[in-house]
Coordinates of C-alpha atoms (C1' of nucleotides) in Angstrom, one line a residue:
Chain C
X12 CA -42.7 8.2 -9.9
X13 CA -41.7 11.5 -11.7
X14 CA -40.2 14.3 -9.1
X15 CA -42.0 17.3 -8.7
X16 CA -45.6 18.0 -9.3
X17 CA -45.9 18.2 -13.1
X18 CA -47.2 21.5 -14.5
X19 CA -50.3 21.1 -17.3
X20 CA -52.3 18.8 -17.7
X21 CA -50.6 19.3 -21.2
X22 CA -51.9 19.8 -24.7
X23 CA -53.8 16.8 -23.3
X24 CA -57.4 16.7 -25.2
X25 CA -57.2 14.4 -27.7
X26 CA -55.2 15.8 -30.4
X27 CA -52.3 13.5 -30.5
X28 CA -50.7 13.8 -34.5
X29 CA -51.0 10.6 -37.0
X30 CA -47.6 11.4 -37.1
X31 CA -46.9 10.9 -33.8
X32 CA -49.2 7.6 -32.7
X33 CA -47.4 5.5 -35.6
X34 CA -44.0 6.1 -33.5
X35 CA -45.1 5.4 -30.4
X36 CA -44.9 1.9 -30.9
X37 CA -41.3 2.0 -31.9
X38 CA -40.7 4.0 -28.6
X39 CA -42.1 1.6 -26.6
X40 CA -40.3 -1.4 -28.1
X41 CA -36.8 0.4 -27.8
X42 CA -37.6 1.6 -23.6
X43 CA -39.2 -2.1 -23.4
X44 CA -35.8 -3.3 -24.2
X45 CA -33.9 -1.2 -21.8
X46 CA -36.6 -2.1 -19.3
X47 CA -35.2 -5.5 -19.6
X48 CA -32.0 -4.6 -19.2
X49 CA -32.8 -3.2 -15.8
X50 CA -31.8 1.0 -17.5
X51 CA -33.8 3.2 -14.8
X52 CA -33.6 6.6 -17.5
X53 CA -32.5 7.6 -20.8
X54 CA -32.2 10.9 -22.5
X55 CA -34.1 12.0 -25.5
X56 CA -30.9 11.5 -27.1
X57 CA -30.2 8.1 -26.6
X58 CA -33.6 7.0 -27.2
X59 CA -33.9 8.8 -30.6
X60 CA -30.7 7.0 -31.3
X61 CA -32.2 3.3 -30.6
X62 CA -35.6 4.4 -32.3
X63 CA -33.6 5.7 -35.2
X64 CA -35.2 9.1 -35.3
X65 CA -34.1 12.6 -34.7
X66 CA -34.3 13.4 -30.7
X67 CA -36.3 16.9 -31.4
X68 CA -39.0 15.0 -33.1
X69 CA -38.6 12.3 -29.5
X70 CA -39.3 15.3 -27.5
X71 CA -41.9 17.1 -29.5
X72 CA -43.7 13.4 -29.6
X73 CA -43.9 12.8 -25.8
X74 CA -44.8 16.2 -25.1
X75 CA -47.9 15.4 -27.0
X76 CA -48.4 13.2 -24.3
X77 CA -47.7 15.4 -21.8
X78 CA -44.9 16.6 -19.8
X79 CA -43.1 13.7 -18.4
X80 CA -39.1 13.2 -18.2
X81 CA -36.9 15.4 -16.1
X82 CA -34.7 18.2 -17.1
X83 CA -31.1 17.7 -16.9
X84 CA -31.8 13.8 -16.1
X85 CA -34.2 12.2 -18.9
X86 CA -37.2 10.2 -19.2
X87 CA -37.8 7.2 -16.2
X88 CA -38.1 4.3 -18.5
X89 CA -40.9 2.4 -16.7
X90 CA -42.9 5.3 -16.3
X91 CA -42.7 6.2 -19.9
X92 CA -43.2 2.8 -20.7
X93 CA -46.5 2.7 -19.0
X94 CA -47.6 5.9 -20.3
X95 CA -47.5 4.7 -23.8
X96 CA -48.5 1.7 -23.1
X97 CA -52.0 3.6 -22.2
X98 CA -51.9 5.7 -24.7
X99 CA -52.0 3.0 -27.2
X100 CA -54.5 1.0 -25.5
X101 CA -52.3 -1.6 -24.3
X102 CA -53.2 -2.3 -21.0
X103 CA -56.0 -3.5 -21.8
X104 CA -56.5 -7.2 -24.1
X105 CA -57.5 -6.9 -27.9
X106 CA -58.9 -10.2 -29.3
X107 CA -58.4 -10.6 -33.0
X108 CA -59.5 -12.7 -35.2
X109 CA -57.6 -13.8 -38.6
X110 CA -59.4 -14.7 -41.3
X111 CA -57.6 -16.4 -44.6
X112 CA -55.6 -19.1 -42.9
X113 CA -53.5 -20.0 -45.7
X114 CA -49.6 -20.0 -45.9
X115 CA -49.4 -16.0 -44.9
X116 CA -52.0 -16.0 -41.9
X117 CA -50.7 -19.5 -40.3
X118 CA -47.4 -17.7 -40.5
X119 CA -49.6 -14.8 -38.3
X120 CA -51.5 -17.2 -36.5
X121 CA -47.7 -18.3 -35.5
X122 CA -45.8 -15.3 -35.1
X123 CA -45.0 -14.7 -31.8
X124 CA -44.9 -10.6 -31.8
X125 CA -49.3 -10.9 -31.7
X126 CA -49.5 -12.2 -28.0
X127 CA -46.7 -10.3 -26.9
X128 CA -48.4 -7.0 -26.2
X129 CA -51.7 -6.8 -25.1
X130 CA -53.1 -8.6 -28.3
X131 CA -54.7 -12.1 -28.1
X132 CA -55.7 -14.1 -31.0
X133 CA -59.1 -15.3 -30.4
X134 CA -60.0 -16.9 -33.5
X135 CA -59.1 -18.1 -36.9
X136 CA -61.2 -18.2 -39.7
X137 CA -61.2 -20.2 -43.0
X138 CA -63.4 -20.4 -46.2
X139 CA -62.3 -23.9 -46.9
X140 CA -64.7 -26.3 -44.8
X141 CA -61.4 -29.2 -45.0
X142 CA -59.4 -27.2 -42.9
X143 CA -62.3 -26.6 -40.2
X144 CA -61.2 -28.1 -36.7
X145 CA -57.8 -27.7 -37.6
X146 CA -55.3 -26.4 -35.2
X147 CA -52.8 -23.9 -36.3
X148 CA -50.9 -22.1 -33.8
X149 CA -52.4 -24.5 -31.1
X150 CA -55.9 -22.9 -32.3
X151 CA -58.8 -24.7 -34.4
X152 CA -59.7 -23.2 -37.6
X153 CA -63.3 -22.3 -37.6
X154 CA -65.3 -21.9 -40.6
X155 CA -66.2 -18.8 -42.4
X156 CA -70.0 -19.5 -41.1
X157 CA -68.9 -18.9 -38.0
X158 CA -67.6 -15.5 -38.3
X159 CA -70.5 -13.3 -37.2
X160 CA -70.9 -15.6 -33.8
X161 CA -67.1 -15.6 -33.4
X162 CA -67.0 -11.7 -33.3
X163 CA -70.2 -11.0 -31.4
X164 CA -69.0 -13.9 -28.8
X165 CA -66.0 -12.4 -28.1
X166 CA -66.1 -8.9 -28.4
X167 CA -63.9 -9.2 -31.3
X168 CA -62.8 -5.2 -32.4
X169 CA -60.1 -6.3 -34.4
X170 CA -59.8 -8.1 -37.6
X171 CA -56.5 -9.1 -39.9
X172 CA -57.5 -10.2 -43.6
X173 CA -54.9 -12.5 -45.0
X174 CA -57.0 -14.1 -47.4
X175 CA -56.7 -14.0 -51.3
X176 CA -57.4 -10.1 -53.1
X177 CA -60.7 -11.4 -54.2
X178 CA -62.5 -12.8 -51.3
X179 CA -60.7 -9.5 -49.2
X180 CA -63.7 -7.2 -49.9
X181 CA -66.7 -9.7 -48.8
X182 CA -64.9 -10.3 -45.7
X183 CA -64.0 -7.2 -44.6
X184 CA -67.7 -6.1 -45.3
X185 CA -69.0 -9.1 -42.6
X186 CA -66.4 -8.1 -40.4
X187 CA -67.5 -4.5 -40.2
X188 CA -71.2 -5.6 -40.5
X189 CA -70.9 -7.8 -37.4
X190 CA -68.9 -5.1 -35.6
X191 CA -65.5 -5.6 -36.5
X192 CA -64.1 -1.0 -36.4
X193 CA -60.5 -1.8 -37.3
X194 CA -58.7 -4.2 -40.0
X195 CA -55.4 -4.8 -40.6
X196 CA -55.4 -6.2 -44.4
X197 CA -52.7 -8.1 -46.4
X198 CA -54.6 -8.7 -49.3
X199 CA -53.6 -7.1 -52.3
X200 CA -56.3 -5.1 -52.6
X201 CA -58.3 -1.5 -51.8
X202 CA -60.7 -2.4 -49.0
X203 CA -63.8 0.2 -49.1
X204 CA -65.0 0.5 -45.8
X205 CA -68.0 2.7 -44.1
X206 CA -66.7 6.0 -41.7
X207 CA -65.7 5.0 -38.8
X208 CA -64.1 1.8 -39.6
X209 CA -59.8 2.1 -39.8
X210 CA -57.9 0.2 -42.2
X211 CA -54.3 -0.3 -42.3
X212 CA -53.0 -2.1 -45.2
X213 CA -49.7 -4.3 -45.5
X214 CA -48.9 -5.0 -48.9
X215 CA -45.5 -6.7 -49.8
X216 CA -45.9 -6.4 -53.3
X217 CA -46.3 -2.4 -53.0
X218 CA -43.3 -2.2 -51.0
X219 CA -41.2 -4.2 -53.3
X220 CA -42.1 -2.0 -55.9
X221 CA -41.3 1.4 -53.9
X222 CA -37.9 -0.5 -53.2
X223 CA -37.3 -1.4 -57.0
X224 CA -38.0 2.5 -57.9
X225 CA -35.3 3.8 -56.3
X226 CA -33.0 0.3 -57.3
X227 CA -33.5 1.6 -60.9
X228 CA -33.0 5.4 -59.3
X229 CA -30.0 4.7 -58.0
X230 CA -28.2 2.3 -60.8
X231 CA -29.1 5.6 -63.4
X232 CA -26.8 7.8 -61.1
X233 CA -24.2 5.1 -61.1
X234 CA -24.9 4.8 -64.6
X235 CA -24.2 8.2 -65.3
X236 CA -21.3 8.0 -62.7
X237 CA -19.7 5.2 -65.0
X238 CA -20.4 7.2 -68.1
X239 CA -17.5 9.4 -66.5
X240 CA -15.3 6.7 -64.9
X241 CA -16.3 3.2 -66.7
X242 CA -16.2 1.2 -63.3
X243 CA -15.8 -2.6 -63.2
X244 CA -19.8 -4.3 -63.7
X245 CA -20.3 -5.5 -60.9
X246 CA -23.8 -6.8 -61.7
X247 CA -24.8 -9.6 -64.2
X248 CA -24.5 -8.4 -67.9
X249 CA -28.2 -8.5 -68.3
X250 CA -28.3 -5.3 -66.8
X251 CA -29.5 -2.3 -69.1
X252 CA -29.8 0.9 -68.6
X253 CA -32.5 1.8 -66.2
X254 CA -34.1 4.4 -68.8
X255 CA -32.8 3.7 -71.9
X256 CA -33.8 0.8 -73.3
X257 CA -36.8 1.8 -74.4
X258 CA -37.5 4.7 -76.9
X259 CA -38.8 7.7 -75.4
X260 CA -42.1 7.6 -77.4
X261 CA -44.7 4.9 -77.0
X262 CA -46.4 2.7 -79.0
X263 CA -49.8 4.4 -78.3
Chain D
X9 CA -43.4 12.6 -76.6
X10 CA -47.7 13.5 -76.2
X11 CA -49.5 15.6 -79.1
X12 CA -48.4 18.9 -79.3
X13 CA -45.1 19.8 -78.5
X14 CA -45.4 19.7 -74.9
X15 CA -44.6 22.8 -72.6
X16 CA -41.3 22.2 -70.9
X17 CA -39.3 19.2 -70.2
X18 CA -41.9 18.8 -67.1
X19 CA -40.6 18.6 -64.2
X20 CA -39.4 15.2 -65.3
X21 CA -36.0 15.8 -63.8
X22 CA -36.2 13.3 -61.3
X23 CA -37.9 15.0 -58.5
X24 CA -41.4 12.7 -58.5
X25 CA -42.5 13.1 -54.7
X26 CA -41.9 10.1 -52.5
X27 CA -45.7 10.3 -51.8
X28 CA -46.7 9.8 -55.8
X29 CA -43.7 6.9 -55.6
X30 CA -45.8 5.1 -52.9
X31 CA -49.0 5.6 -55.1
X32 CA -48.1 4.2 -58.2
X33 CA -48.1 0.4 -57.1
X34 CA -51.8 1.5 -56.6
X35 CA -52.7 2.8 -59.4
X36 CA -50.8 -0.1 -61.5
X37 CA -52.6 -2.6 -59.8
X38 CA -56.0 -0.7 -60.7
X39 CA -54.6 -0.3 -64.4
X40 CA -53.6 -4.1 -64.8
X41 CA -57.0 -5.1 -63.6
X42 CA -58.5 -2.6 -66.1
X43 CA -56.2 -4.0 -68.6
X44 CA -57.4 -7.7 -68.3
X45 CA -60.7 -6.5 -68.3
X46 CA -59.9 -4.7 -71.9
X47 CA -61.3 -1.8 -71.0
X48 CA -59.1 0.8 -73.0
X49 CA -59.1 4.1 -71.3
X50 CA -60.1 5.3 -68.1
X51 CA -60.9 9.1 -66.5
X52 CA -59.0 10.5 -63.5
X53 CA -62.1 9.6 -61.4
X54 CA -62.9 6.1 -62.7
X55 CA -59.1 5.6 -61.5
X56 CA -58.9 7.1 -58.8
X57 CA -61.8 5.2 -57.2
X58 CA -60.5 2.2 -58.1
X59 CA -57.3 3.0 -56.3
X60 CA -59.2 4.9 -53.7
X61 CA -57.7 8.5 -53.9
X62 CA -58.2 11.5 -54.5
X63 CA -58.7 12.3 -58.3
X64 CA -57.1 15.7 -58.1
X65 CA -54.5 13.9 -56.6
X66 CA -53.9 11.3 -58.9
X67 CA -53.9 13.6 -61.8
X68 CA -51.2 15.8 -60.1
X69 CA -49.5 12.6 -59.5
X70 CA -49.5 11.5 -62.9
X71 CA -48.3 14.9 -64.0
X72 CA -45.0 14.2 -62.5
X73 CA -44.8 11.5 -65.1
X74 CA -45.2 13.5 -68.2
X75 CA -48.3 14.4 -69.8
X76 CA -50.1 11.2 -70.6
X77 CA -53.7 11.1 -71.0
X78 CA -56.2 13.2 -73.8
X79 CA -58.3 15.6 -72.1
X80 CA -61.9 15.0 -72.4
X81 CA -61.4 11.1 -73.0
X82 CA -58.5 10.0 -70.1
X83 CA -55.9 7.8 -70.5
X84 CA -54.9 5.0 -72.0
X85 CA -54.7 2.0 -70.1
X86 CA -52.0 0.5 -71.7
X87 CA -50.1 3.0 -72.1
X88 CA -50.2 4.0 -68.5
X89 CA -49.7 0.3 -67.3
X90 CA -46.6 0.4 -69.8
X91 CA -45.3 4.2 -68.1
X92 CA -45.8 3.2 -64.7
X93 CA -43.9 -0.3 -65.4
X94 CA -41.1 1.4 -66.6
X95 CA -41.1 4.2 -63.8
X96 CA -40.9 1.8 -61.3
X97 CA -38.5 0.2 -63.0
X98 CA -40.9 -3.3 -63.6
X99 CA -39.4 -3.8 -67.0
X100 CA -36.3 -5.3 -65.7
X101 CA -35.9 -8.4 -63.5
X102 CA -35.0 -8.2 -60.0
X103 CA -33.8 -11.0 -58.2
X104 CA -34.2 -11.2 -55.0
X105 CA -33.2 -13.2 -51.8
X106 CA -35.2 -14.3 -48.3
X107 CA -33.1 -14.5 -45.7
X108 CA -35.1 -16.3 -42.3
X109 CA -37.3 -18.9 -43.7
X110 CA -39.0 -19.3 -41.1
X111 CA -43.0 -19.5 -40.7
X112 CA -43.2 -16.0 -42.5
X113 CA -40.4 -16.3 -44.8
X114 CA -41.8 -19.7 -45.9
X115 CA -45.3 -18.0 -46.5
X116 CA -43.3 -15.1 -48.5
X117 CA -41.4 -17.4 -50.8
X118 CA -45.0 -18.9 -51.5
X119 CA -46.3 -15.7 -51.8
X120 CA -47.6 -15.8 -55.7
X121 CA -47.4 -11.5 -55.2
X122 CA -43.6 -12.0 -55.5
X123 CA -43.1 -13.6 -59.3
X124 CA -46.2 -11.3 -60.8
X125 CA -44.5 -8.4 -60.9
X126 CA -40.7 -8.4 -62.5
X127 CA -39.7 -10.0 -58.8
X128 CA -37.7 -13.2 -58.8
X129 CA -37.2 -15.4 -55.8
X130 CA -33.2 -15.9 -56.5
X131 CA -32.3 -17.7 -53.1
X132 CA -33.9 -18.5 -49.7
X133 CA -31.2 -18.7 -47.0
X134 CA -31.2 -19.5 -43.4
X135 CA -28.8 -20.1 -40.4
X136 CA -30.4 -23.4 -39.7
X137 CA -28.1 -26.4 -41.2
X138 CA -30.5 -28.7 -40.8
X139 CA -32.5 -26.6 -43.6
X140 CA -29.8 -26.6 -46.5
X141 CA -31.1 -28.7 -49.1
X142 CA -35.0 -28.6 -47.7
X143 CA -36.7 -27.0 -50.8
X144 CA -39.1 -24.3 -49.7
X145 CA -42.1 -23.4 -53.0
X146 CA -39.4 -25.5 -54.7
X147 CA -35.9 -23.4 -54.3
X148 CA -33.9 -25.6 -52.1
X149 CA -33.0 -24.0 -49.2
X150 CA -29.1 -22.5 -48.6
X151 CA -27.0 -21.8 -45.8
X152 CA -26.1 -18.2 -44.5
X153 CA -22.5 -19.4 -44.9
X154 CA -23.5 -18.8 -48.6
X155 CA -25.2 -15.5 -48.4
X156 CA -22.1 -13.1 -50.1
X157 CA -21.7 -15.9 -52.9
X158 CA -25.6 -15.7 -53.8
X159 CA -25.7 -12.0 -53.9
X160 CA -23.1 -11.5 -55.9
X161 CA -23.4 -14.1 -58.6
X162 CA -27.1 -13.2 -58.6
X163 CA -26.5 -9.7 -58.8
X164 CA -28.9 -9.7 -55.8
X165 CA -29.5 -5.6 -54.9
X166 CA -33.1 -6.6 -52.8
X167 CA -32.8 -8.4 -49.9
X168 CA -35.9 -9.4 -47.6
X169 CA -35.2 -10.3 -43.9
X170 CA -37.5 -12.4 -42.2
X171 CA -35.4 -13.8 -39.2
X172 CA -35.7 -12.9 -35.8
X173 CA -35.1 -9.6 -34.4
X174 CA -31.9 -10.3 -32.8
X175 CA -30.7 -12.0 -36.3
X176 CA -31.4 -8.6 -38.5
X177 CA -28.9 -6.3 -37.8
X178 CA -26.2 -8.8 -38.2
X179 CA -28.1 -10.0 -41.6
X180 CA -28.7 -6.5 -42.8
X181 CA -24.8 -5.6 -42.4
X182 CA -23.9 -8.6 -44.4
X183 CA -26.6 -8.3 -46.7
X184 CA -25.3 -4.8 -47.3
X185 CA -21.5 -5.6 -47.4
X186 CA -22.5 -8.0 -50.3
X187 CA -24.2 -5.1 -52.0
X188 CA -27.6 -5.2 -51.4
X189 CA -28.9 -1.5 -51.9
X190 CA -32.5 -2.0 -50.7
X191 CA -33.9 -3.8 -47.8
X192 CA -37.5 -4.9 -47.0
X193 CA -37.7 -5.7 -43.3
X194 CA -40.0 -8.0 -41.4
X195 CA -38.1 -8.3 -38.1
X196 CA -39.5 -5.8 -35.7
X197 CA -36.4 -3.9 -35.1
X198 CA -34.8 -0.7 -36.1
X199 CA -32.1 -1.4 -38.6
X200 CA -29.1 0.6 -38.9
X201 CA -27.8 1.0 -42.8
X202 CA -25.2 3.3 -44.3
X203 CA -26.3 6.0 -46.7
X204 CA -27.7 5.1 -49.9
X205 CA -29.3 1.8 -48.8
X206 CA -33.1 2.2 -48.8
X207 CA -35.2 0.7 -45.8
X208 CA -38.7 -0.1 -46.0
X209 CA -39.6 -2.2 -42.6
X210 CA -43.5 -4.1 -42.3
X211 CA -44.2 -4.6 -38.8
X212 CA -47.1 -6.3 -37.8
X213 CA -47.0 -5.2 -34.2
X214 CA -46.5 -1.6 -34.8
X215 CA -49.7 -1.7 -37.4
X216 CA -52.1 -3.5 -34.3
X217 CA -50.9 -1.0 -32.0
X218 CA -51.8 1.8 -34.3
X219 CA -55.2 0.4 -34.6
X220 CA -55.7 -0.4 -30.8
X221 CA -55.3 3.6 -30.2
X222 CA -58.0 4.3 -32.5
X223 CA -59.6 1.4 -30.8
X224 CA -59.4 3.1 -27.9
X225 CA -60.4 6.4 -28.7
X226 CA -63.6 5.7 -30.4
X227 CA -64.3 3.4 -27.4
X228 CA -63.2 7.1 -25.7
X229 CA -65.7 9.0 -27.7
X230 CA -68.9 5.9 -27.9
X231 CA -68.6 6.1 -23.9
X232 CA -68.7 9.9 -23.5
X233 CA -71.9 9.1 -25.9
X234 CA -73.3 6.5 -23.8
X235 CA -73.2 8.9 -20.7
X236 CA -76.1 11.1 -22.5
X237 CA -77.9 7.5 -24.3
X238 CA -76.8 5.1 -22.6
X239 CA -77.1 2.3 -25.3
X240 CA -77.2 -1.8 -25.2
X241 CA -73.7 -2.9 -24.0
X242 CA -73.1 -4.6 -27.5
X243 CA -69.3 -5.9 -26.5
X244 CA -68.7 -8.2 -23.7
X245 CA -68.9 -6.6 -19.9
X246 CA -65.3 -7.0 -19.5
X247 CA -64.7 -4.0 -21.7
X248 CA -63.8 -1.0 -19.9
X249 CA -63.9 2.7 -20.0
X250 CA -60.4 2.8 -22.3
X251 CA -59.7 5.5 -20.5
X252 CA -61.5 6.3 -17.8
X253 CA -60.1 3.4 -15.5
X254 CA -57.4 6.0 -14.8
X255 CA -57.4 9.2 -13.5
X256 CA -57.2 11.7 -15.6
X257 CA -54.6 13.5 -13.8
X258 CA -51.8 11.2 -13.5
X259 CA -50.1 9.7 -10.3
X260 CA -47.0 11.6 -9.9
Chain V
dC10 C1' -65.7 25.1 -89.2
dC11 C1' -68.2 26.8 -84.8
dA12 C1' -70.1 25.1 -80.2
dT13 C1' -70.7 22.8 -76.6
dC14 C1' -68.9 19.4 -73.3
dT15 C1' -66.0 16.6 -71.1
dT16 C1' -61.5 15.8 -68.7
dT17 C1' -56.8 17.1 -68.0
dG18 C1' -53.0 19.7 -66.0
dT19 C1' -52.0 23.0 -63.0
dG20 C1' -51.6 27.4 -59.8
dC21 C1' -52.8 28.6 -55.2
dA22 C1' -53.7 28.3 -50.4
dC23 C1' -53.8 25.4 -46.8
dG24 C1' -51.8 22.6 -43.1
dC25 C1' -49.0 18.8 -41.0
dG26 C1' -44.9 17.5 -39.7
dT27 C1' -40.0 18.3 -39.2
dT28 C1' -36.4 20.6 -37.5
dC29 C1' -33.9 24.1 -35.5
dA30 C1' -32.8 26.6 -32.1
dC31 C1' -32.8 28.3 -27.2
dA32 C1' -35.2 29.7 -22.8
dA33 C1' -36.2 27.7 -18.6
dA34 C1' -36.2 23.8 -15.5
dG35 C1' -34.1 20.7 -12.6
dA36 C1' -29.7 18.1 -11.1
dC37 C1' -25.2 18.4 -8.8
dA38 C1' -21.5 20.2 -7.1
dT39 C1' -19.5 23.0 -4.2
Chain N
dA30 C1' -27.2 29.0 -1.3
dT31 C1' -25.4 29.8 -5.2
dG32 C1' -23.5 28.7 -9.9
dT33 C1' -23.0 25.5 -13.3
dC34 C1' -23.9 21.9 -16.7
dT35 C1' -27.4 18.9 -18.6
dT36 C1' -31.5 18.0 -20.8
dT37 C1' -36.3 19.1 -21.9
dG38 C1' -40.1 21.4 -23.8
dT39 C1' -41.5 24.5 -27.6
dG40 C1' -41.9 29.1 -30.2
dA41 C1' -41.2 29.7 -35.0
dA42 C1' -39.4 28.4 -39.6
dC43 C1' -39.7 25.9 -43.4
dG44 C1' -40.9 22.4 -46.9
dC45 C1' -44.4 18.7 -48.3
dG46 C1' -48.5 16.8 -49.7
dT47 C1' -53.6 17.3 -50.2
dG48 C1' -57.1 19.4 -52.4
dC49 C1' -60.1 23.0 -54.4
dA50 C1' -61.1 24.9 -58.4
dC51 C1' -60.4 26.4 -63.3
dA52 C1' -58.3 27.4 -67.6
dA53 C1' -56.8 25.2 -71.4
dA54 C1' -57.2 21.3 -74.3
dG55 C1' -59.6 18.5 -77.1
dA56 C1' -63.0 15.3 -78.6
dT57 C1' -67.9 15.2 -80.4
dG58 C1' -71.3 16.6 -82.9
dG59 C1' -74.3 19.8 -85.9

DNA sequence: CCATCTTTGTGCACGCGTTCACAAAGACAT
DNA sequence: ATGTCTTTGTGAACGCGTGCACAAAGATGG
């Protein structure tokens, strides 16, 4: 693999910053693409460009994993793919359950990106008795009553919640009680979990609202610019000033 | 605005920290729930609990918006709902297009959370000619050829990409060229956009990998604990030590 | 009108993450 | 073997975000 005997065991302890962890999958994806094109090595500059980050940041990120990489050359692609995969725990298989097989749950079940890297859909669970047995993405849906049994039989530690908001906390509680310690939540609710359980949320509505904020801000600046140089209105005329359409003082 | 002559114009300029912006939708959701229950006022402590954040953080967040809130009482729910909505730009309607009507795109189109708050699905676009005209969520799918026209006719500034990874950059380029300045990307790719265009990504695969990392770490600590006090194995026996299956020091 | 009690708004300190800039390491040519 | 050139790995400075802790503001009761 690498050339010379690598230096120290590195910062290796267990202090990988959260921000770095969040970027490792990005690097891994870029590296996998390079690997498929049989590229043997890559410089931090190139890889950083592919992953859309600063090259110094990338090097620092990798430094937390150890001293892979050869000065003057770059990083060995295959080696790095392996190291990152191992660090992320993708060398083992993670059985996952999806709870709530509505539009979204079904889409997730069909999503190819699941199986691609170490994740395996162990079961689909829904509260609707009418769905029980019905196959989605080739996997028969099981009823919520079976939840605990499914978790335990399959050694599931990662659960995906795609239920309506109202059911999410209850489902979450049951998952946790059954032994799940990581949850990916697609329901638009804040989940309360005990210590030791990780929750990550994916919230379409929130993302859109953040975009709307910036969009409005951009429109505001643009409007200020137009005050000086009136440009041809591009947007429909219903577009109002983003801040000026309401009195400054509120109803109360 | 508030009661006495407020001190300075506040930090008010346009310096709302990004981290705060990202939390405003959370507060808004909690406040909306309170509003529906006709709760008139709420303290920072209560609201913070509902939103799952620290109360000091919440107060500081609100302080960026201005001095709403009454000492000794709390915040007026309705008033705050309106202020945050306005700040996020939700008092106007944002037409949105969804490109890529596969499993995920269709699920997004059907997702109720879209229309609920200021967002309106203006069009569904797909590259498959066979889908053209077919209604999804009550909206007829249009062909990619129409993309530019749709964007311009509807004054769309927010686009959602739900295509396969391979098509995402190309779609992105066309959206941007047509006038879209905010993109929500569900495709597992890094998108390159010019300055002034905002991109937010939602990536199932990345989220799972982050969870896997922590899961592995937890299992590692647990294994270390078991070395001292061997507990009954809960998970299936295929479960290996998450870090112990490889030598601590690497091959090289 | 005054005292007390609640809750906001924020100054301050701290820690994490990012970025710059450069010395050290190694490849490669001569 | 030696010098040059490329690229890593990281020390240090900076800025942002978080959380504590408290003074000021105002409500409420006597």
